[in-house]
Amino acid sequence: MHEKYGPIVRISPHELHINDPEYYDVLYSRDSPRDKYSYYTGQFGTPMAAISTISHAHHRLRRSNMNPYFSMARIRKLEPAIQILVDKLCNRLKEFKGTGVPIVVQYPYTCFSTDVISDYTMGTGFHYLDEPDFIPHWSETLSAIAKATVFFKPYPWLLYWLKALPEGLVGRVDPGMNLFFVFQRRCKVLINSVIREHSEPDYEEKRKSYDHPTFFHDILDSNLPPEEKGPERLAQEIQGVIGAGSETVAKTLTWLTYYLLENKDKMDKLLEELNRLDPDRTATVVDLEKMPYLTSVMLEALRISYGVSSRLQRICPDRDLQYKEWSIPAGTPVGMTSVMMHHNEDIFPDSYNFVPERWLDPDRRKYLERYLVAFSKGSRQCVGIKLGSIKLMREFPEPRITGSIEAQTQMSQQHNRGTAGCRGDRGLSAVPEDRPAAHRADSHHLSYRRAAPTRVDWRGGSFIMPASTTTFICPNPAFILAAACHEGIHSKRHGNRTMDTLSLYRPGR
């Protein structure tokens, strides 16, 4: 539509959409009031959480007590706890070496992300990494919920109707929802326990029994009004934080794994840089942040995985907005989209390919970071941006994961009306196997045979990632990956890679 009608388009009777990277900082302002659009917030079913708060002033009140908890200084104090979970993930993957059992890598990544954020916010992790099969229903349920929001936006009553159904009935229809119900109950039990302790005389003594102050302790000790400290509101808040923080990081790690597999030269450069780390000590995030190619890989992974791929509307409640010659009345929902930002060819040339090198030049990186909006921007920016960055930086550079890799994949693509997630119930699969030490130095190349020609999008360029907010691409069950551990892993190739593509909307068609 933007190709045909220009940079600003009315996409519904009530909403506008803008495709102009230079306007992003104006719309997603940090200094001016910005409300959210009720059509968007209704999809979550958590009206009392900060993510669903419509009013700018009310959101500011809630976020003011969350921001210190998710500050970089606070997070870095818990870096050793994150490293423990990284070690656990690596050790779990090593258990599959030589067994021939495939691993869907999004499952352990989701378990890792969930354990990190649950331990950080609740003081007690869910220990999903301890599950023998990485509880696939959890990852699949989070993906299914993300996809289902496309129905909850226009019909928010549907979500409340589903919540009213007996849990046993819903669990029989979708076994994965049982895990979600358990997750909700665990949150509520812990919240009620902390609230009860908070009112007791020996509260300070009991608080010391936690490894670190929890998210709930910070809220209860804050100067928020009593209605902001109720168990239901805290439950909704923590469910939103854990749900969003688990799926998005796992998705980014999954895609990063795939793109490094597909690009041998990128993997070689990354491994060469990681091999410079001192093997006798554990590298800190500060050490990793000084590695130019590693940080470039992470930035490119965030760019090409988008964060939230659907449009994010903002409303200026108190004055008209001006976009070029158009005046936008106060109270009008206006949205922009990370996918369009990240695929702007003037800013990110060759945007459909994985090119970490674009970030290597310091001056160029500073310029490009203005347009990297995986976490959005402004006063409504994702509260977990620093924790998410730490999880990515801490987990993927682990040599036991990013060692030598070979892979063969079959790709598929489907239309999904702007939701983010994976197709069906499978993602990247991994078969860890031992390989001779003599071959470690040169056996992590990647080779593909194409059973069908690569297709092109309507812009005329070849692609393997979404060409619009309405499409995403995901490996299907045939993807066999050899994920690397410290000693190295080798795999046999099976089958060919094929590519299905969706005919995207072309203006005037």
Short mmCIF file of C-alpha atoms in Angstrom, two decimals:
data_model
loop_
_atom_site.label_atom_id
_atom_site.label_comp_id
_atom_site.label_asym_id
_atom_site.label_seq_id
_atom_site.Cartn_x
_atom_site.Cartn_y
_atom_site.Cartn_z
CA MET A 1 0.00 0.00 0.00
CA HIS A 2 2.84 2.37 0.78
CA GLU A 3 4.37 1.64 -2.62
CA LYS A 4 1.15 2.77 -4.26
CA TYR A 5 -0.25 5.43 -1.94
CA GLY A 6 2.80 6.96 -0.29
CA PRO A 7 4.43 7.03 3.15
CA ILE A 8 1.21 7.62 5.12
CA VAL A 9 -1.86 5.42 4.62
CA ARG A 10 -5.23 5.09 6.34
CA ILE A 11 -5.43 1.34 6.94
CA SER A 12 -8.79 1.38 8.73
CA PRO A 13 -11.49 3.96 9.48
CA HIS A 14 -9.64 4.76 12.71
CA GLU A 15 -5.93 4.07 12.18
CA LEU A 16 -3.02 5.43 10.13
CA HIS A 17 0.23 3.73 9.22
CA ILE A 18 3.47 5.51 8.35
CA ASN A 19 6.49 4.09 6.55
CA ASP A 20 9.22 6.67 7.05
CA PRO A 21 12.24 5.80 9.23
CA GLU A 22 12.90 9.46 9.99
CA TYR A 23 9.52 9.77 11.71
CA TYR A 24 10.01 6.88 14.13
CA ASP A 25 11.56 8.97 16.91
CA VAL A 26 8.74 11.49 16.60
CA LEU A 27 5.95 8.94 16.90
CA TYR A 28 7.68 6.85 19.58
CA SER A 29 8.74 9.84 21.64
CA ARG A 30 10.39 9.56 25.03
CA ASP A 31 9.47 13.09 26.11
CA SER A 32 5.91 13.61 24.81
CA PRO A 33 2.82 11.74 26.06
CA ARG A 34 1.87 8.68 24.04
CA ASP A 35 -1.17 6.54 24.77
CA LYS A 36 -1.71 3.02 23.45
CA TYR A 37 -4.56 1.87 21.22
CA SER A 38 -7.19 -0.22 23.00
CA TYR A 39 -7.60 -2.36 19.87
CA TYR A 40 -4.00 -3.51 20.33
CA THR A 41 -3.85 -3.85 24.12
CA GLY A 42 -7.02 -5.95 24.32
CA GLN A 43 -5.26 -8.94 22.75
CA PHE A 44 -3.19 -9.74 25.85
CA GLY A 45 -5.95 -10.34 28.37
CA THR A 46 -3.86 -8.54 31.01
CA PRO A 47 -5.46 -5.08 31.29
CA MET A 48 -3.71 -4.36 34.60
CA ALA A 49 -0.17 -4.95 33.27
CA ALA A 50 2.06 -2.11 32.10
CA ILE A 51 2.17 -3.50 28.55
CA SER A 52 -1.63 -3.13 28.30
CA THR A 53 -1.93 0.23 30.05
CA ILE A 54 -3.54 2.71 27.67
CA SER A 55 -3.00 6.02 29.48
CA HIS A 56 0.48 7.55 29.27
CA ALA A 57 0.31 8.88 32.83
CA HIS A 58 -0.84 5.56 34.28
CA HIS A 59 1.81 3.68 32.33
CA ARG A 60 4.47 6.08 33.56
CA LEU A 61 3.42 5.40 37.15
CA ARG A 62 3.71 1.63 36.68
CA ARG A 63 6.95 1.71 34.70
CA SER A 64 8.68 4.07 37.12
CA ASN A 65 8.87 1.22 39.63
CA MET A 66 9.87 -1.39 37.04
CA ASN A 67 12.72 0.46 35.35
CA PRO A 68 15.24 0.24 38.25
CA TYR A 69 14.66 -3.51 38.52
CA PHE A 70 15.56 -3.98 34.84
CA SER A 71 18.51 -1.57 34.84
CA MET A 72 21.87 -2.74 33.50
CA ALA A 73 23.56 -2.27 36.88
CA ARG A 74 20.97 -4.51 38.56
CA ILE A 75 21.12 -7.16 35.86
CA ARG A 76 24.92 -7.38 35.83
CA LYS A 77 24.92 -8.24 39.51
CA LEU A 78 23.09 -11.43 38.54
CA GLU A 79 25.31 -12.31 35.59
CA PRO A 80 26.79 -15.33 37.46
CA ALA A 81 23.28 -16.76 37.81
CA ILE A 82 22.75 -16.40 34.06
CA GLN A 83 26.09 -18.12 33.44
CA ILE A 84 24.96 -21.07 35.57
CA LEU A 85 21.96 -21.50 33.27
CA VAL A 86 24.18 -21.17 30.18
CA ASP A 87 26.35 -23.99 31.55
CA LYS A 88 23.26 -26.06 32.23
CA LEU A 89 22.02 -25.55 28.67
CA CYS A 90 25.38 -26.60 27.23
CA ASN A 91 25.57 -29.67 29.44
CA ARG A 92 22.04 -30.67 28.47
CA LEU A 93 22.91 -30.43 24.78
CA LYS A 94 26.00 -32.57 25.35
CA GLU A 95 23.76 -35.33 26.72
CA PHE A 96 22.41 -35.85 23.20
CA LYS A 97 25.82 -36.37 21.59
CA GLY A 98 26.08 -39.67 19.81
CA THR A 99 22.44 -40.60 20.45
CA GLY A 100 21.10 -39.60 17.03
CA VAL A 101 18.13 -38.00 18.78
CA PRO A 102 17.14 -34.71 17.11
CA ILE A 103 16.67 -31.56 19.18
CA VAL A 104 14.33 -28.80 18.09
CA VAL A 105 16.61 -25.95 19.12
CA GLN A 106 13.82 -23.51 19.82
CA TYR A 107 12.74 -25.77 22.71
CA PRO A 108 15.96 -25.54 24.77
CA TYR A 109 16.28 -21.86 23.85
CA THR A 110 12.77 -21.23 25.19
CA CYS A 111 13.53 -23.20 28.35
CA PHE A 112 16.73 -21.22 28.84
CA SER A 113 14.99 -17.87 28.36
CA THR A 114 12.13 -18.83 30.66
CA ASP A 115 14.46 -20.07 33.40
CA VAL A 116 16.54 -16.88 33.24
CA ILE A 117 13.65 -14.46 33.46
CA SER A 118 11.65 -16.49 35.99
CA ASP A 119 14.67 -16.81 38.27
CA TYR A 120 15.49 -13.13 37.86
CA THR A 121 11.99 -11.79 38.51
CA MET A 122 10.56 -14.39 40.90
CA GLY A 123 13.65 -15.52 42.79
CA THR A 124 12.94 -19.12 41.86
CA GLY A 125 13.35 -20.49 38.35
CA PHE A 126 10.92 -22.82 36.64
CA HIS A 127 13.77 -25.31 35.97
CA TYR A 128 12.50 -26.08 32.49
CA LEU A 129 16.07 -26.88 31.36
CA ASP A 130 15.95 -29.87 33.72
CA GLU A 131 13.12 -31.46 31.74
CA PRO A 132 14.36 -34.44 29.66
CA ASP A 133 12.66 -33.32 26.43
CA PHE A 134 12.80 -29.54 27.01
CA ILE A 135 8.99 -29.61 27.40
CA PRO A 136 8.08 -28.80 23.78
CA HIS A 137 4.51 -27.96 24.78
CA TRP A 138 5.78 -24.81 26.53
CA SER A 139 7.44 -23.35 23.44
CA GLU A 140 4.55 -24.41 21.23
CA THR A 141 2.01 -22.88 23.61
CA LEU A 142 3.81 -19.53 23.67
CA SER A 143 3.93 -19.55 19.87
CA ALA A 144 0.27 -20.54 19.64
CA ILE A 145 -0.75 -17.74 22.01
CA ALA A 146 1.23 -15.24 19.92
CA LYS A 147 -0.54 -16.42 16.77
CA ALA A 148 -3.96 -16.40 18.41
CA THR A 149 -3.70 -12.70 19.21
CA VAL A 150 -4.72 -11.97 15.63
CA PHE A 151 -8.22 -13.12 16.65
CA PHE A 152 -8.15 -11.49 20.09
CA LYS A 153 -7.56 -8.01 18.67
CA PRO A 154 -10.94 -7.66 16.94
CA TYR A 155 -12.70 -10.01 19.37
CA PRO A 156 -11.19 -9.41 22.83
CA TRP A 157 -14.25 -11.00 24.44
CA LEU A 158 -13.10 -14.31 22.93
CA LEU A 159 -10.08 -14.36 25.24
CA TYR A 160 -12.21 -13.86 28.34
CA TRP A 161 -14.62 -16.54 27.13
CA LEU A 162 -11.73 -18.98 26.79
CA LYS A 163 -10.49 -18.08 30.27
CA ALA A 164 -13.94 -18.90 31.65
CA LEU A 165 -13.79 -22.48 30.33
CA PRO A 166 -12.80 -25.24 32.78
CA GLU A 167 -9.05 -25.79 32.74
CA GLY A 168 -9.50 -29.54 32.38
CA LEU A 169 -11.54 -29.09 29.20
CA VAL A 170 -9.05 -26.68 27.67
CA GLY A 171 -6.17 -28.98 28.64
CA ARG A 172 -7.76 -31.94 26.87
CA VAL A 173 -8.20 -29.90 23.70
CA ASP A 174 -4.69 -28.44 23.90
CA PRO A 175 -2.29 -30.22 26.31
CA GLY A 176 0.12 -27.32 26.08
CA MET A 177 -2.35 -25.05 27.84
CA ASN A 178 -1.99 -27.20 30.97
CA LEU A 179 1.56 -25.85 31.25
CA PHE A 180 0.26 -22.33 30.89
CA PHE A 181 -2.26 -22.91 33.68
CA VAL A 182 0.51 -24.31 35.89
CA PHE A 183 2.59 -21.25 35.06
CA GLN A 184 -0.27 -18.95 36.10
CA ARG A 185 -0.83 -20.84 39.35
CA ARG A 186 2.87 -20.75 40.26
CA CYS A 187 2.91 -17.00 39.74
CA LYS A 188 -0.15 -16.49 41.93
CA VAL A 189 1.10 -18.79 44.71
CA LEU A 190 4.43 -16.96 44.91
CA ILE A 191 2.75 -13.54 44.76
CA ASN A 192 0.34 -14.39 47.58
CA SER A 193 3.23 -15.76 49.64
CA VAL A 194 5.30 -12.59 49.21
CA ILE A 195 2.29 -10.34 49.92
CA ARG A 196 1.56 -12.34 53.08
CA GLU A 197 5.19 -12.09 54.20
CA HIS A 198 5.20 -8.37 53.49
CA SER A 199 2.56 -7.78 56.16
CA GLU A 200 4.36 -9.83 58.83
CA PRO A 201 6.69 -8.33 61.47
CA ASP A 202 9.70 -10.43 60.41
CA TYR A 203 9.37 -9.46 56.72
CA GLU A 204 12.91 -8.11 56.42
CA GLU A 205 14.33 -11.34 57.82
CA LYS A 206 12.27 -13.49 55.46
CA ARG A 207 13.26 -11.34 52.51
CA LYS A 208 16.90 -12.25 53.13
CA SER A 209 16.03 -15.91 52.49
CA TYR A 210 15.71 -15.13 48.77
CA ASP A 211 18.86 -15.29 46.67
CA HIS A 212 18.07 -11.78 45.46
CA PRO A 213 15.14 -9.34 45.80
CA THR A 214 12.29 -10.36 43.53
CA PHE A 215 10.23 -8.20 41.24
CA PHE A 216 7.38 -8.49 43.75
CA HIS A 217 9.50 -7.26 46.65
CA ASP A 218 10.43 -4.15 44.69
CA ILE A 219 6.79 -3.40 43.84
CA LEU A 220 5.54 -4.00 47.38
CA ASP A 221 8.31 -1.84 48.87
CA SER A 222 7.60 0.98 46.41
CA ASN A 223 5.44 4.05 46.89
CA LEU A 224 2.80 2.84 44.44
CA PRO A 225 -0.79 3.18 45.65
CA PRO A 226 -2.33 0.05 47.26
CA GLU A 227 -4.46 -0.79 44.21
CA GLU A 228 -1.24 -1.22 42.19
CA LYS A 229 0.04 -3.86 44.63
CA GLY A 230 -2.84 -6.31 44.49
CA PRO A 231 -2.22 -9.99 43.69
CA GLU A 232 -4.17 -9.96 40.42
CA ARG A 233 -2.30 -6.96 39.03
CA LEU A 234 1.07 -8.39 40.02
CA ALA A 235 0.12 -11.73 38.47
CA GLN A 236 -0.79 -10.06 35.19
CA GLU A 237 2.42 -8.03 35.23
CA ILE A 238 4.73 -10.97 35.78
CA GLN A 239 2.89 -13.14 33.25
CA GLY A 240 3.43 -10.47 30.62
CA VAL A 241 7.10 -10.03 31.49
CA ILE A 242 7.88 -13.76 31.44
CA GLY A 243 5.76 -14.54 28.38
CA ALA A 244 7.24 -11.75 26.27
CA GLY A 245 10.79 -12.23 27.54
CA SER A 246 10.84 -15.98 26.84
CA GLU A 247 9.46 -16.26 23.31
CA THR A 248 11.20 -13.28 21.73
CA VAL A 249 14.71 -14.18 22.91
CA ALA A 250 14.22 -17.84 21.93
CA LYS A 251 13.05 -16.80 18.48
CA THR A 252 16.06 -14.55 17.96
CA LEU A 253 18.47 -17.27 19.10
CA THR A 254 16.80 -19.79 16.80
CA TRP A 255 17.11 -17.54 13.77
CA LEU A 256 20.66 -16.62 14.69
CA THR A 257 21.51 -20.32 14.79
CA TYR A 258 20.01 -20.80 11.35
CA TYR A 259 21.73 -17.85 9.71
CA LEU A 260 25.12 -18.79 11.08
CA LEU A 261 24.58 -22.27 9.70
CA GLU A 262 23.67 -20.93 6.30
CA ASN A 263 26.65 -18.57 6.11
CA LYS A 264 29.93 -20.44 6.57
CA ASP A 265 32.05 -17.30 6.30
CA LYS A 266 30.09 -15.62 9.11
CA MET A 267 30.48 -18.64 11.35
CA ASP A 268 34.22 -18.77 10.63
CA LYS A 269 34.67 -15.12 11.59
CA LEU A 270 32.66 -15.51 14.76
CA LEU A 271 34.55 -18.61 15.87
CA GLU A 272 37.87 -16.96 15.11
CA GLU A 273 36.98 -14.03 17.35
CA LEU A 274 35.60 -16.22 20.13
CA ASN A 275 38.76 -18.33 20.11
CA ARG A 276 40.67 -15.25 21.29
CA LEU A 277 38.93 -15.42 24.66
CA ASP A 278 40.98 -16.65 27.60
CA PRO A 279 40.05 -20.34 27.93
CA ASP A 280 41.01 -20.36 31.62
CA ARG A 281 38.32 -17.95 32.76
CA THR A 282 34.69 -17.25 32.01
CA ALA A 283 34.25 -14.17 29.86
CA THR A 284 31.97 -11.49 31.26
CA VAL A 285 29.42 -9.50 29.31
CA VAL A 286 31.85 -6.57 29.49
CA ASP A 287 34.43 -8.75 27.71
CA LEU A 288 31.91 -9.83 25.09
CA GLU A 289 30.72 -6.29 24.44
CA LYS A 290 34.27 -5.41 23.34
CA MET A 291 34.22 -8.01 20.55
CA PRO A 292 33.27 -6.18 17.34
CA TYR A 293 32.19 -9.14 15.23
CA LEU A 294 30.21 -10.81 18.01
CA THR A 295 28.29 -7.62 18.76
CA SER A 296 27.73 -7.11 15.02
CA VAL A 297 26.26 -10.61 14.78
CA MET A 298 23.92 -9.88 17.68
CA LEU A 299 22.75 -6.58 16.20
CA GLU A 300 22.13 -8.20 12.84
CA ALA A 301 20.19 -11.02 14.53
CA LEU A 302 17.96 -8.45 16.24
CA ARG A 303 17.46 -6.66 12.95
CA ILE A 304 16.43 -9.71 10.99
CA SER A 305 14.26 -11.24 13.73
CA TYR A 306 12.37 -7.94 14.21
CA GLY A 307 11.29 -8.25 17.84
CA VAL A 308 7.56 -7.60 17.48
CA SER A 309 6.77 -7.84 13.77
CA SER A 310 3.26 -6.39 13.91
CA ARG A 311 2.61 -2.66 13.87
CA LEU A 312 2.71 -0.81 17.18
CA GLN A 313 0.23 2.04 17.43
CA ARG A 314 0.74 5.21 19.44
CA ILE A 315 -1.74 7.99 20.16
CA CYS A 316 -0.81 11.59 20.88
CA PRO A 317 -3.60 12.54 23.30
CA ASP A 318 -3.10 16.27 23.75
CA ARG A 319 -2.11 17.80 20.42
CA ASP A 320 -2.09 17.25 16.69
CA LEU A 321 0.91 15.56 15.11
CA GLN A 322 2.42 16.90 11.93
CA TYR A 323 3.85 14.55 9.31
CA LYS A 324 5.12 16.49 6.31
CA GLU A 325 2.06 18.24 4.85
CA TRP A 326 -0.41 16.06 6.76
CA SER A 327 -1.89 17.10 10.09
CA ILE A 328 -2.87 14.13 12.29
CA PRO A 329 -5.62 14.99 14.80
CA ALA A 330 -4.98 14.34 18.48
CA GLY A 331 -6.34 10.96 19.56
CA THR A 332 -5.63 9.24 16.22
CA PRO A 333 -3.89 5.83 16.43
CA VAL A 334 -0.76 5.86 14.26
CA GLY A 335 1.44 2.81 13.75
CA MET A 336 4.82 1.92 12.33
CA THR A 337 6.41 -1.49 11.83
CA SER A 338 9.84 -2.87 12.66
CA VAL A 339 9.84 -5.08 9.55
CA MET A 340 9.57 -2.09 7.24
CA MET A 341 12.21 -0.23 9.22
CA HIS A 342 14.63 -3.15 9.15
CA HIS A 343 14.10 -3.77 5.43
CA ASN A 344 14.53 -0.20 4.28
CA GLU A 345 17.10 -0.67 1.52
CA ASP A 346 18.36 2.91 1.78
CA ILE A 347 19.43 2.24 5.38
CA PHE A 348 20.10 -1.52 5.31
CA PRO A 349 21.21 -2.47 1.77
CA ASP A 350 20.74 -6.15 0.95
CA SER A 351 18.34 -6.21 3.89
CA TYR A 352 16.96 -9.71 3.32
CA ASN A 353 20.37 -11.26 3.85
CA PHE A 354 22.28 -11.78 7.08
CA VAL A 355 25.17 -9.27 6.89
CA PRO A 356 26.84 -8.64 10.28
CA GLU A 357 29.61 -6.73 8.50
CA ARG A 358 27.29 -3.76 8.05
CA TRP A 359 27.74 -3.04 11.79
CA LEU A 360 31.54 -3.25 12.01
CA ASP A 361 32.42 0.36 11.29
CA PRO A 362 31.85 2.32 14.56
CA ASP A 363 30.46 5.42 12.86
CA ARG A 364 28.21 3.37 10.61
CA ARG A 365 27.02 1.31 13.59
CA LYS A 366 26.05 4.46 15.47
CA TYR A 367 24.00 5.57 12.47
CA LEU A 368 22.31 2.19 11.95
CA GLU A 369 21.38 1.82 15.62
CA ARG A 370 19.05 4.80 15.17
CA TYR A 371 16.90 2.58 12.97
CA LEU A 372 17.17 -0.69 14.91
CA VAL A 373 13.78 -0.93 16.62
CA ALA A 374 13.50 -4.58 17.69
CA PHE A 375 12.67 -3.34 21.20
CA SER A 376 10.75 -0.31 19.92
CA LYS A 377 11.64 3.14 21.26
CA GLY A 378 10.38 5.92 23.45
CA SER A 379 8.64 5.86 26.81
CA ARG A 380 6.88 2.61 25.87
CA GLN A 381 10.06 0.80 24.85
CA CYS A 382 10.33 -2.81 26.02
CA VAL A 383 11.20 -2.78 29.72
CA GLY A 384 13.36 -5.90 29.28
CA ILE A 385 15.65 -4.53 26.57
CA LYS A 386 18.76 -4.76 28.76
CA LEU A 387 17.94 -8.20 30.17
CA GLY A 388 17.15 -9.48 26.67
CA SER A 389 20.45 -8.14 25.35
CA ILE A 390 22.35 -9.75 28.23
CA LYS A 391 20.67 -13.11 27.58
CA LEU A 392 21.63 -13.00 23.90
CA MET A 393 25.17 -11.83 24.62
CA ARG A 394 25.70 -14.32 27.44
CA GLU A 395 24.26 -17.43 25.81
CA PHE A 396 25.18 -17.59 22.15
CA PRO A 397 28.94 -16.87 22.32
CA GLU A 398 29.39 -19.99 24.48
CA PRO A 399 32.00 -22.07 22.57
CA ARG A 400 30.18 -25.28 23.42
CA ILE A 401 27.26 -24.04 21.32
CA THR A 402 28.95 -22.05 18.56
CA GLY A 403 31.54 -24.63 17.56
CA SER A 404 31.84 -26.28 14.16
CA ILE A 405 28.50 -26.81 12.45
CA GLU A 406 27.17 -28.47 9.32
CA ALA A 407 23.53 -28.49 8.31
CA GLN A 408 20.95 -29.28 5.69
CA THR A 409 17.55 -27.69 5.72
CA GLN A 410 14.20 -27.61 4.07
CA MET A 411 12.46 -24.26 4.18
CA SER A 412 8.80 -23.33 4.06
CA GLN A 413 6.86 -20.15 4.31
CA GLN A 414 3.32 -19.26 5.24
CA HIS A 415 0.99 -16.30 5.59
CA ASN A 416 0.15 -15.41 9.18
CA ARG A 417 -1.43 -11.93 9.26
CA GLY A 418 1.42 -10.27 11.07
CA THR A 419 2.00 -12.54 14.06
CA ALA A 420 5.43 -13.70 15.08
CA GLY A 421 6.25 -17.32 15.74
CA CYS A 422 6.99 -20.65 14.13
CA ARG A 423 4.98 -22.66 11.71
CA GLY A 424 3.29 -25.73 13.08
CA ASP A 425 4.99 -27.33 16.03
CA ARG A 426 8.59 -27.60 14.90
CA GLY A 427 11.54 -25.32 14.30
CA LEU A 428 15.25 -26.00 13.84
CA SER A 429 16.14 -29.59 14.75
CA ALA A 430 19.57 -30.62 16.02
CA VAL A 431 21.35 -33.98 16.07
CA PRO A 432 24.53 -33.67 18.18
CA GLU A 433 27.24 -36.20 17.28
CA ASP A 434 30.94 -36.55 18.01
CA ARG A 435 33.48 -35.93 15.29
CA PRO A 436 37.23 -36.64 15.14
CA ALA A 437 39.45 -33.96 16.65
CA ALA A 438 41.58 -33.91 13.50
CA HIS A 439 38.69 -32.43 11.55
CA ARG A 440 37.71 -29.70 13.98
CA ALA A 441 39.54 -26.92 12.24
CA ASP A 442 37.95 -27.25 8.83
CA SER A 443 34.71 -29.21 9.09
CA HIS A 444 32.23 -26.51 10.01
CA HIS A 445 31.46 -25.48 6.45
CA LEU A 446 27.91 -25.32 5.20
CA SER A 447 26.76 -26.72 1.90
CA TYR A 448 23.33 -26.67 0.28
CA ARG A 449 21.84 -28.30 -2.77
CA ARG A 450 18.72 -26.66 -4.09
CA ALA A 451 15.86 -28.84 -5.29
CA ALA A 452 14.06 -25.77 -6.62
CA PRO A 453 15.15 -22.30 -7.72
CA THR A 454 15.12 -19.48 -5.21
CA ARG A 455 12.00 -17.32 -5.52
CA VAL A 456 11.86 -13.55 -5.42
CA ASP A 457 9.63 -11.10 -3.62
CA TRP A 458 7.55 -8.48 -5.40
CA ARG A 459 10.44 -6.02 -5.18
CA GLY A 460 12.42 -8.31 -7.44
CA GLY A 461 14.94 -9.50 -4.86
CA SER A 462 15.57 -13.00 -3.56
CA PHE A 463 14.74 -13.52 0.09
CA ILE A 464 14.53 -16.05 2.89
CA MET A 465 13.01 -13.80 5.52
CA PRO A 466 9.66 -12.00 5.58
CA ALA A 467 9.01 -9.44 2.87
CA SER A 468 6.22 -7.82 4.85
CA THR A 469 4.54 -7.85 8.24
CA THR A 470 2.08 -10.44 6.95
CA THR A 471 4.59 -13.18 6.27
CA PHE A 472 7.17 -15.14 8.17
CA ILE A 473 9.43 -17.99 7.23
CA CYS A 474 10.42 -20.90 9.41
CA PRO A 475 12.30 -24.21 9.04
CA ASN A 476 10.05 -27.24 9.13
CA PRO A 477 10.67 -30.64 10.80
CA ALA A 478 13.02 -31.80 8.04
CA PHE A 479 15.72 -29.40 9.20
CA ILE A 480 18.58 -31.47 10.62
CA LEU A 481 21.18 -29.42 12.38
CA ALA A 482 24.44 -30.50 13.97
CA ALA A 483 24.76 -28.15 16.93
CA ALA A 484 28.29 -27.88 18.27
CA CYS A 485 29.54 -28.58 21.75
CA HIS A 486 33.01 -27.90 23.09
CA GLU A 487 34.62 -30.97 21.51
CA GLY A 488 32.86 -30.34 18.20
CA ILE A 489 30.04 -32.10 16.41
CA HIS A 490 29.60 -33.61 12.99
CA SER A 491 26.46 -34.60 11.11
CA LYS A 492 25.44 -36.39 7.96
CA ARG A 493 23.30 -34.50 5.46
CA HIS A 494 19.90 -35.82 4.55
CA GLY A 495 17.74 -34.59 1.72
CA ASN A 496 17.75 -31.36 -0.22
CA ARG A 497 16.68 -27.85 0.60
CA THR A 498 13.58 -26.53 -1.10
CA MET A 499 11.87 -23.20 -0.83
CA ASP A 500 8.16 -22.52 -0.91
CA THR A 501 7.08 -18.92 -1.20
CA LEU A 502 3.88 -17.04 -0.74
CA SER A 503 2.62 -14.69 -3.42
CA LEU A 504 2.76 -11.38 -1.59
CA TYR A 505 0.47 -8.46 -2.23
CA ARG A 506 1.63 -6.37 -5.15
CA PRO A 507 0.09 -2.90 -5.52
CA GLY A 508 -2.27 -2.82 -8.44
CA ARG A 509 -2.51 -6.59 -8.76
#
